[in-house]
Amino acid sequence: MGDKCEKNMHKNVCDLKAMVKAQNKRIDELIRFIKEGSQTDIPQELKSCTCNLNPYLECLNPDILHHLNLDTKTIDFPKVFGDVRFVCLGGSDARMEKFANFIIGEIGLKLSIAVHLRNISADGHRYALFKVGPVLCASHGIGGPSISIVLHELIKLVHHAKCQDPVFFRMGTCGGIGVEPGTLVITSQPLDGQLRPVYEVVVHTQPQLRPALLDQALAKELIALSNPCEDGYDTVLGKTLCANDFYEGQSRLDGAFCGYNPQKKMCFLQQISQMGIVNMEMESTAFAALTNQAGIRAAVICVAIINRMEGDQINSPASVLKDFDQRAQNLIARYMRKVLFKCDEDDIETCQCDDAPGCH
Ligand code: URA
């Protein structure tokens, strides 16, 4: 057996041990909960971790989360969603269903072959929502307005459910600026189309500028979990330009309309590249502003499906795009495993493997 193989097997055994230990611990907690009943931490005793929320929410009985097809009258939010620790968002329903099925195995859960995941919000006909243990997976559609609506409802969901310090992720695709297709980009600072670090919301005809801030420590933790040599692709941290459009808003020459020439386009791309912008997408400012306002830790991880310095049309084969799509999912899964199985000091002690993923 080669060195690399042996090292991988060692890592897998180590991961497995940590997972079994964490699950045993969880079973002990459940047994204790059954024995001691209401004397233990029952979800109702916990407080919501969100801040700055609408004061009128408390007057709503029930609160109807229309687009997610959920309401606080027919659903016991703390009971159904109280254990949620990660909320993952991505553009399409299909991507999020795939991610939900992928994450089952990644966090050590198992579904009977007779069971399949249900889209909880299917009857809302707008967004998809799946729950896999402590992970909620939601689609957000395209652009700021679409992600804003689902975020309002997801933030209310974690508030009503009293979820404890949930972490939100947006995973998606982007246009790279001077980076190879396939590069994973973690956003340090999203900027809007006018290069401002804000999300503009027009209220009563007046523009309000909400700070679009992401958790810097979380971004660094994520980059530390990447491993370019083993992954076979780069993961970089940089600024993201969040446009309101895929075509003119991102200086493409292939939209139905175009009011500039190729020289103007290249000049713009070079200018933003010099400012430290490494990618363009369409949701990061809204995502960062809403999560920041609610006091929720959040990160944006997108894979570049094109280098915009080299063209506008996405012409990679479907199989390549499928492989790219998996990359943000892998990094998020690594982070979740680290949080769920490795952060406990007991678990770290049992893990004799210095170079297990996530142990650094
Ligand atoms: N998403 C975008 O918004 N732009 C791209 O170029 C690719 C994906």
mmCIF file of C-alpha atoms in Angstrom, residues 86-283:
data_model
loop_
_atom_site.group_PDB
_atom_site.id
_atom_site.type_symbol
_atom_site.label_atom_id
_atom_site.label_comp_id
_atom_site.label_asym_id
_atom_site.label_seq_id
_atom_site.Cartn_x
_atom_site.Cartn_y
_atom_site.Cartn_z
ATOM 1 C CA PHE A 86 -26.254 25.275 9.980
ATOM 2 C CA VAL A 87 -28.427 26.931 7.357
ATOM 3 C CA CYS A 88 -27.095 26.416 3.824
ATOM 4 C CA LEU A 89 -28.437 28.329 0.857
ATOM 5 C CA GLY A 90 -27.839 27.836 -2.842
ATOM 6 C CA GLY A 91 -29.511 29.016 -6.036
ATOM 7 C CA SER A 92 -31.520 26.088 -7.324
ATOM 8 C CA ASP A 93 -33.858 23.531 -5.756
ATOM 9 C CA ALA A 94 -31.926 20.688 -7.416
ATOM 10 C CA ARG A 95 -28.558 21.850 -6.036
ATOM 11 C CA MET A 96 -29.951 22.035 -2.522
ATOM 12 C CA GLU A 97 -31.636 18.633 -2.730
ATOM 13 C CA LYS A 98 -28.333 17.177 -3.918
ATOM 14 C CA PHE A 99 -26.490 18.936 -1.094
ATOM 15 C CA ALA A 100 -29.014 17.681 1.497
ATOM 16 C CA ASN A 101 -28.511 14.082 0.323
ATOM 17 C CA PHE A 102 -24.731 14.534 0.268
ATOM 18 C CA ILE A 103 -24.568 15.988 3.770
ATOM 19 C CA ILE A 104 -26.433 13.022 5.317
ATOM 20 C CA GLY A 105 -23.370 10.782 4.975
ATOM 21 C CA GLU A 106 -20.899 13.588 5.635
ATOM 22 C CA ILE A 107 -22.224 14.189 9.146
ATOM 23 C CA GLY A 108 -22.611 10.510 9.961
ATOM 24 C CA LEU A 109 -26.374 10.114 9.513
ATOM 25 C CA LYS A 110 -28.035 7.296 7.604
ATOM 26 C CA LEU A 111 -31.361 7.195 5.760
ATOM 27 C CA SER A 112 -33.176 3.927 5.312
ATOM 28 C CA ILE A 113 -33.375 3.033 1.612
ATOM 29 C CA ALA A 114 -37.156 3.127 2.031
ATOM 30 C CA VAL A 115 -37.049 6.809 2.951
ATOM 31 C CA HIS A 116 -36.208 9.892 0.944
ATOM 32 C CA LEU A 117 -35.874 13.542 1.894
ATOM 33 C CA ARG A 118 -39.001 15.677 1.624
ATOM 34 C CA ASN A 119 -39.026 19.249 0.346
ATOM 35 C CA ILE A 120 -40.740 20.853 3.355
ATOM 36 C CA SER A 121 -41.712 23.963 1.371
ATOM 37 C CA ALA A 122 -42.852 22.223 -1.822
ATOM 38 C CA ASP A 123 -46.431 23.479 -1.457
ATOM 39 C CA GLY A 124 -45.181 27.082 -1.307
ATOM 40 C CA HIS A 125 -44.051 26.617 -4.948
ATOM 41 C CA ARG A 126 -41.219 29.163 -4.528
ATOM 42 C CA TYR A 127 -38.236 27.765 -2.639
ATOM 43 C CA ALA A 128 -37.075 24.290 -1.624
ATOM 44 C CA LEU A 129 -36.316 23.474 2.018
ATOM 45 C CA PHE A 130 -34.775 20.238 3.341
ATOM 46 C CA LYS A 131 -33.768 19.333 6.893
ATOM 47 C CA VAL A 132 -30.986 16.850 7.599
ATOM 48 C CA GLY A 133 -30.483 16.663 11.375
ATOM 49 C CA PRO A 134 -28.830 19.957 12.369
ATOM 50 C CA VAL A 135 -28.563 21.152 8.749
ATOM 51 C CA LEU A 136 -31.224 23.158 6.934
ATOM 52 C CA CYS A 137 -30.793 23.422 3.160
ATOM 53 C CA ALA A 138 -32.743 26.072 1.239
ATOM 54 C CA SER A 139 -32.779 27.332 -2.326
ATOM 55 C CA HIS A 140 -32.713 31.108 -2.849
ATOM 56 C CA GLY A 141 -33.314 31.702 -6.563
ATOM 57 C CA ILE A 142 -31.362 34.365 -8.451
ATOM 58 C CA GLY A 143 -30.479 37.869 -7.249
ATOM 59 C CA GLY A 144 -30.837 40.095 -4.196
ATOM 60 C CA PRO A 145 -34.646 40.387 -4.060
ATOM 61 C CA SER A 146 -35.104 36.615 -4.255
ATOM 62 C CA ILE A 147 -32.517 35.752 -1.579
ATOM 63 C CA SER A 148 -33.782 38.613 0.598
ATOM 64 C CA ILE A 149 -37.310 37.150 0.767
ATOM 65 C CA VAL A 150 -36.173 33.655 1.740
ATOM 66 C CA LEU A 151 -33.671 35.098 4.240
ATOM 67 C CA HIS A 152 -36.381 37.128 5.988
ATOM 68 C CA GLU A 153 -38.292 33.880 6.450
ATOM 69 C CA LEU A 154 -35.273 31.730 7.401
ATOM 70 C CA ILE A 155 -34.153 34.311 9.971
ATOM 71 C CA LYS A 156 -37.671 34.301 11.442
ATOM 72 C CA LEU A 157 -37.545 30.491 11.394
ATOM 73 C CA VAL A 158 -34.320 30.312 13.456
ATOM 74 C CA HIS A 159 -35.700 33.026 15.745
ATOM 75 C CA HIS A 160 -39.012 31.232 16.421
ATOM 76 C CA ALA A 161 -37.196 27.902 16.775
ATOM 77 C CA LYS A 162 -34.654 29.439 19.208
ATOM 78 C CA CYS A 163 -31.775 27.877 17.274
ATOM 79 C CA GLN A 164 -28.492 28.369 19.130
ATOM 80 C CA ASP A 165 -25.848 30.358 17.227
ATOM 81 C CA PRO A 166 -26.744 29.026 13.770
ATOM 82 C CA VAL A 167 -24.194 29.602 11.004
ATOM 83 C CA PHE A 168 -25.470 30.547 7.533
ATOM 84 C CA PHE A 169 -23.670 29.646 4.304
ATOM 85 C CA ARG A 170 -24.348 30.717 0.754
ATOM 86 C CA MET A 171 -22.812 28.336 -1.768
ATOM 87 C CA GLY A 172 -22.951 28.971 -5.467
ATOM 88 C CA THR A 173 -21.220 29.670 -8.735
ATOM 89 C CA CYS A 174 -19.559 32.886 -9.839
ATOM 90 C CA GLY A 175 -17.541 34.505 -12.577
ATOM 91 C CA GLY A 176 -13.866 34.581 -11.579
ATOM 92 C CA ILE A 177 -11.815 37.735 -12.134
ATOM 93 C CA GLY A 178 -8.304 36.580 -13.008
ATOM 94 C CA VAL A 179 -8.767 33.163 -11.358
ATOM 95 C CA GLU A 180 -8.879 29.764 -13.059
ATOM 96 C CA PRO A 181 -12.288 28.139 -13.579
ATOM 97 C CA GLY A 182 -12.786 25.689 -10.721
ATOM 98 C CA THR A 183 -11.200 27.988 -8.115
ATOM 99 C CA LEU A 184 -13.175 28.214 -4.893
ATOM 100 C CA VAL A 185 -13.685 31.789 -3.706
ATOM 101 C CA ILE A 186 -14.511 32.686 -0.104
ATOM 102 C CA THR A 187 -15.815 36.243 0.077
ATOM 103 C CA SER A 188 -14.029 38.601 2.464
ATOM 104 C CA GLN A 189 -16.136 41.650 1.538
ATOM 105 C CA PRO A 190 -19.081 41.885 -0.844
ATOM 106 C CA LEU A 191 -19.434 45.137 -2.803
ATOM 107 C CA ASP A 192 -22.485 46.313 -4.710
ATOM 108 C CA GLY A 193 -22.570 47.453 -8.358
ATOM 109 C CA GLN A 194 -21.316 50.883 -7.277
ATOM 110 C CA LEU A 195 -18.460 49.216 -5.347
ATOM 111 C CA ARG A 196 -19.994 50.081 -1.967
ATOM 112 C CA PRO A 197 -19.821 47.545 0.924
ATOM 113 C CA VAL A 198 -23.586 47.739 1.385
ATOM 114 C CA TYR A 199 -26.967 46.353 0.380
ATOM 115 C CA GLU A 200 -29.382 49.093 -0.657
ATOM 116 C CA VAL A 201 -32.996 48.702 0.451
ATOM 117 C CA VAL A 202 -35.517 51.310 -0.671
ATOM 118 C CA VAL A 203 -38.025 51.939 2.124
ATOM 119 C CA HIS A 204 -40.832 54.479 1.630
ATOM 120 C CA THR A 205 -39.036 55.738 -1.498
ATOM 121 C CA GLN A 206 -35.803 56.359 0.476
ATOM 122 C CA PRO A 207 -32.636 54.292 -0.138
ATOM 123 C CA GLN A 208 -31.231 52.779 3.047
ATOM 124 C CA LEU A 209 -27.686 51.420 2.972
ATOM 125 C CA ARG A 210 -27.290 48.318 5.130
ATOM 126 C CA PRO A 211 -23.681 47.216 5.903
ATOM 127 C CA ALA A 212 -22.907 44.020 4.010
ATOM 128 C CA LEU A 213 -20.567 42.347 6.487
ATOM 129 C CA LEU A 214 -19.498 38.716 6.756
ATOM 130 C CA ASP A 215 -17.823 36.956 9.679
ATOM 131 C CA GLN A 216 -14.066 37.300 9.084
ATOM 132 C CA ALA A 217 -13.087 34.607 11.600
ATOM 133 C CA LEU A 218 -15.411 32.133 9.903
ATOM 134 C CA ALA A 219 -13.939 32.986 6.485
ATOM 135 C CA LYS A 220 -10.433 32.345 7.842
ATOM 136 C CA GLU A 221 -11.528 29.088 9.468
ATOM 137 C CA LEU A 222 -12.890 27.959 6.111
ATOM 138 C CA ILE A 223 -9.768 28.854 4.179
ATOM 139 C CA ALA A 224 -7.709 26.954 6.761
ATOM 140 C CA LEU A 225 -9.770 23.857 5.958
ATOM 141 C CA SER A 226 -8.830 24.005 2.270
ATOM 142 C CA ASN A 227 -5.901 21.973 1.054
ATOM 143 C CA PRO A 228 -4.922 22.908 -2.523
ATOM 144 C CA CYS A 229 -2.438 20.007 -2.859
ATOM 145 C CA GLU A 230 -4.962 17.351 -1.935
ATOM 146 C CA ASP A 231 -8.034 19.139 -3.312
ATOM 147 C CA GLY A 232 -6.405 19.700 -6.703
ATOM 148 C CA TYR A 233 -7.724 23.268 -6.961
ATOM 149 C CA ASP A 234 -7.145 26.613 -5.277
ATOM 150 C CA THR A 235 -9.305 28.197 -2.605
ATOM 151 C CA VAL A 236 -8.842 31.956 -2.275
ATOM 152 C CA LEU A 237 -10.169 34.719 -0.063
ATOM 153 C CA GLY A 238 -11.111 38.003 -1.737
ATOM 154 C CA LYS A 239 -13.638 40.710 -2.445
ATOM 155 C CA THR A 240 -16.787 39.933 -4.417
ATOM 156 C CA LEU A 241 -18.657 42.233 -6.754
ATOM 157 C CA CYS A 242 -22.377 41.585 -6.312
ATOM 158 C CA ALA A 243 -24.249 42.703 -9.444
ATOM 159 C CA ASN A 244 -27.971 43.098 -10.022
ATOM 160 C CA ASP A 245 -27.710 41.446 -13.409
ATOM 161 C CA PHE A 246 -25.792 38.640 -15.134
ATOM 162 C CA TYR A 247 -25.165 40.528 -18.397
ATOM 163 C CA GLU A 248 -24.622 44.313 -18.480
ATOM 164 C CA GLY A 249 -24.329 44.423 -14.672
ATOM 165 C CA GLN A 250 -21.304 42.098 -15.000
ATOM 166 C CA SER A 251 -19.875 43.848 -18.068
ATOM 167 C CA ARG A 252 -20.657 40.985 -20.460
ATOM 168 C CA LEU A 253 -20.660 41.412 -24.216
ATOM 169 C CA ASP A 254 -23.186 38.627 -24.850
ATOM 170 C CA GLY A 255 -26.445 39.996 -23.407
ATOM 171 C CA ALA A 256 -29.442 41.105 -25.492
ATOM 172 C CA PHE A 257 -28.205 44.689 -25.038
ATOM 173 C CA CYS A 258 -24.727 46.156 -24.675
ATOM 174 C CA GLY A 259 -23.857 49.839 -24.394
ATOM 175 C CA TYR A 260 -20.022 49.523 -24.261
ATOM 176 C CA ASN A 261 -17.198 47.983 -26.294
ATOM 177 C CA PRO A 262 -14.667 45.194 -25.531
ATOM 178 C CA GLN A 263 -11.975 47.735 -24.511
ATOM 179 C CA LYS A 264 -14.311 49.336 -21.929
ATOM 180 C CA LYS A 265 -15.192 45.888 -20.606
ATOM 181 C CA MET A 266 -11.521 44.851 -20.133
ATOM 182 C CA CYS A 267 -10.672 48.193 -18.579
ATOM 183 C CA PHE A 268 -13.472 47.700 -16.022
ATOM 184 C CA LEU A 269 -12.416 44.118 -15.205
ATOM 185 C CA GLN A 270 -8.788 45.181 -14.756
ATOM 186 C CA GLN A 271 -9.819 48.093 -12.549
ATOM 187 C CA ILE A 272 -11.886 45.914 -10.200
ATOM 188 C CA SER A 273 -9.189 43.219 -10.169
ATOM 189 C CA GLN A 274 -6.680 45.819 -8.967
ATOM 190 C CA MET A 275 -9.081 46.613 -6.103
ATOM 191 C CA GLY A 276 -8.829 42.989 -4.890
ATOM 192 C CA ILE A 277 -12.102 41.783 -6.421
ATOM 193 C CA VAL A 278 -11.741 38.122 -7.400
ATOM 194 C CA ASN A 279 -15.275 37.219 -8.439
ATOM 195 C CA MET A 280 -18.755 38.406 -9.421
ATOM 196 C CA GLU A 281 -22.100 36.952 -8.438
ATOM 197 C CA MET A 282 -25.555 38.254 -7.577
ATOM 198 C CA GLU A 283 -26.552 37.575 -3.961
#
